[in-house]
XYZ file of N, CA and C in Angstrom:
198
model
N 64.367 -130.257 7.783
C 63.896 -129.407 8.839
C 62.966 -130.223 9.738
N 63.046 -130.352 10.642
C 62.233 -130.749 11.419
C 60.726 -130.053 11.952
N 59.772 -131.153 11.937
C 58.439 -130.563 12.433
C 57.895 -130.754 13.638
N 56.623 -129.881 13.782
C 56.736 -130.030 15.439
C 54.880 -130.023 14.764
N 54.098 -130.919 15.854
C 53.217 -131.116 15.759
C 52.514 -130.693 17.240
N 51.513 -129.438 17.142
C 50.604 -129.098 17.862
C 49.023 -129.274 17.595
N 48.171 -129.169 18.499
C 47.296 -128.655 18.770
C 46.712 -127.672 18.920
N 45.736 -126.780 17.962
C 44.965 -124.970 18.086
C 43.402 -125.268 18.120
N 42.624 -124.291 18.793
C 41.576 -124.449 18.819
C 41.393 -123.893 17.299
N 39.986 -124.409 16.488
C 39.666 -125.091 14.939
C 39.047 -123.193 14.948
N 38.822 -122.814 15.800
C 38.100 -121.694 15.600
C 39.247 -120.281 15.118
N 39.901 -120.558 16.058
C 41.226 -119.458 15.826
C 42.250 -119.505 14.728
N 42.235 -121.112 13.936
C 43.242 -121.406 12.936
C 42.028 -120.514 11.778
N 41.055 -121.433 11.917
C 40.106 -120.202 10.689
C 40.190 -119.044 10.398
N 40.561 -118.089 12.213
C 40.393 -117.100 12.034
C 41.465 -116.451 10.918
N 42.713 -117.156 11.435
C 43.855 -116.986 11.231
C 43.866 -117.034 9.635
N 43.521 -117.735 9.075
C 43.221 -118.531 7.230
C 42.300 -117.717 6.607
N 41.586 -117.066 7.169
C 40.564 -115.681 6.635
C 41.318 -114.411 6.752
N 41.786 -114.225 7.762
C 42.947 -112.885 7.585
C 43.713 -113.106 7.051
N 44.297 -114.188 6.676
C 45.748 -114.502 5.837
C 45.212 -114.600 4.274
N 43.924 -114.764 3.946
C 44.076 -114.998 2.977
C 44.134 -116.792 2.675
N 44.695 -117.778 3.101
C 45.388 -118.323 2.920
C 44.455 -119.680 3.429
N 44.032 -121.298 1.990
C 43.658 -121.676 2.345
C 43.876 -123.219 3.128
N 45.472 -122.712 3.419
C 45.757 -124.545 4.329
C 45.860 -123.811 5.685
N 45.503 -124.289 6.758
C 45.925 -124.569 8.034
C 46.931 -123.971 8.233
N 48.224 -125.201 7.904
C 49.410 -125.116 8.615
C 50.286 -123.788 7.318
N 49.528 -123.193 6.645
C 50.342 -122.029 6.079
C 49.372 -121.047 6.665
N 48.682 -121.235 7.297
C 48.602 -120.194 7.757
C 48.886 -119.632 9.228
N 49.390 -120.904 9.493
C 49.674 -120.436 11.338
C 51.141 -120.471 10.746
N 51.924 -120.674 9.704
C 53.593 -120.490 9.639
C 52.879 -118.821 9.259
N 52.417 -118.253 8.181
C 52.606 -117.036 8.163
C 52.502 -116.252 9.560
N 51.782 -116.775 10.411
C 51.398 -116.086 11.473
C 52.836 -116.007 12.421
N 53.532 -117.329 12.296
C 54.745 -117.093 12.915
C 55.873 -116.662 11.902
N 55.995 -116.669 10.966
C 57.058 -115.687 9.875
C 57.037 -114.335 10.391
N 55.288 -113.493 10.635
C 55.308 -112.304 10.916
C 55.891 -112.260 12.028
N 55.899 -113.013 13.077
C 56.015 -112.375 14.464
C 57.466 -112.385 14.469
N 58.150 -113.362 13.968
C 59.614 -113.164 14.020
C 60.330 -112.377 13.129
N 59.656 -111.586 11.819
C 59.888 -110.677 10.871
C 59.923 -109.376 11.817
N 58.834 -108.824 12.201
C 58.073 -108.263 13.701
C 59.375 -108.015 14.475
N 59.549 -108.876 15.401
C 60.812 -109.373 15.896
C 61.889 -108.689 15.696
N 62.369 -109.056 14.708
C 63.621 -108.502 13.700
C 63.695 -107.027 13.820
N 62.636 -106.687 13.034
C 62.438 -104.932 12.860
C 62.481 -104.147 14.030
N 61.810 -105.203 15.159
C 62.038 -104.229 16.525
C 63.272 -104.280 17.104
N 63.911 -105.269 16.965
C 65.253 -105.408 17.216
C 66.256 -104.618 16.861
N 66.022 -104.103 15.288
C 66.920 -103.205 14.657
C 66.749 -101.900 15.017
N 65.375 -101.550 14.945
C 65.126 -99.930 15.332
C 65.539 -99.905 16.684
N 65.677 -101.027 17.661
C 66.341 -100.288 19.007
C 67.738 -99.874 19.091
N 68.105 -101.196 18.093
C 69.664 -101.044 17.926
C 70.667 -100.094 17.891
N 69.806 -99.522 16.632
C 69.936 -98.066 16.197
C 69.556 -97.094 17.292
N 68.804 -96.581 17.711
C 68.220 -95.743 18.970
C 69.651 -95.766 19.752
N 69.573 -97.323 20.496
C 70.577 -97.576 21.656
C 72.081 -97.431 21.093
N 72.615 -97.357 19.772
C 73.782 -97.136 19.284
C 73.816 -95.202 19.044
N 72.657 -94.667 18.658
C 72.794 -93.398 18.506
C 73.343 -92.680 19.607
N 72.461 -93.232 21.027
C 72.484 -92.802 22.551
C 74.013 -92.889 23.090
N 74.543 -93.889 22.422
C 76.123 -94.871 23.305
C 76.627 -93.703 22.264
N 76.447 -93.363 21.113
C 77.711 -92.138 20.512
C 77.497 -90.807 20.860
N 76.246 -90.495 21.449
C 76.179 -88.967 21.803
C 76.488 -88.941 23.298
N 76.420 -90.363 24.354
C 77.083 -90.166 25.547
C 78.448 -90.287 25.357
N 79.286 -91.419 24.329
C 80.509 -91.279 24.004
C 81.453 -89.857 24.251
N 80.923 -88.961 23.098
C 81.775 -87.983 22.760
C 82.013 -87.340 24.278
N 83.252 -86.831 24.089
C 83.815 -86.012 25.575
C 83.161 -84.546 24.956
N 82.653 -84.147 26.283
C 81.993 -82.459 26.068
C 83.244 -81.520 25.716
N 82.745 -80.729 24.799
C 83.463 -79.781 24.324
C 84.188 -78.263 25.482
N 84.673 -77.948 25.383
C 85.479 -77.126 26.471
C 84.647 -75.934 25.706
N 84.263 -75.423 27.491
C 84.119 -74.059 27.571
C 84.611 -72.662 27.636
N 83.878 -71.957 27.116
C 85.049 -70.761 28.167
C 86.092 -70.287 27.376
């Protein structure tokens, strides 16, 4: 896998390693990006669903009146 080497201000990775729990650095800015793309995911699916419910209730042809 390849790595990518950045730069964070020392103040915000801390912050990040105290909310996580978690006492290396670079596991704690991957958890920080695991969530957001976990995050990600979940929002992705619940629209899916929404926007697939919407496409089958405009689908159906209206029922005859009368």
């Amino acid at each position: 896998m390849a790595k990518v080497n950045i730069s964070l201000d020392a103040e915000l990775v801390v912050e990040v390693m105290v909310l996580a729990g978690v006492g290396s650095p670079q596991d704690a800015i991957e958890a920080v990006v695991r969530d957001y793309i976990a995050r990600g995911h979940r929002t992705e699916t619940r629209t899916e669903l929404k926007d697939q419910s919407l496409r089958e209730v405009n689908a159906a042809p209206p029922e005859p009146q009368g």
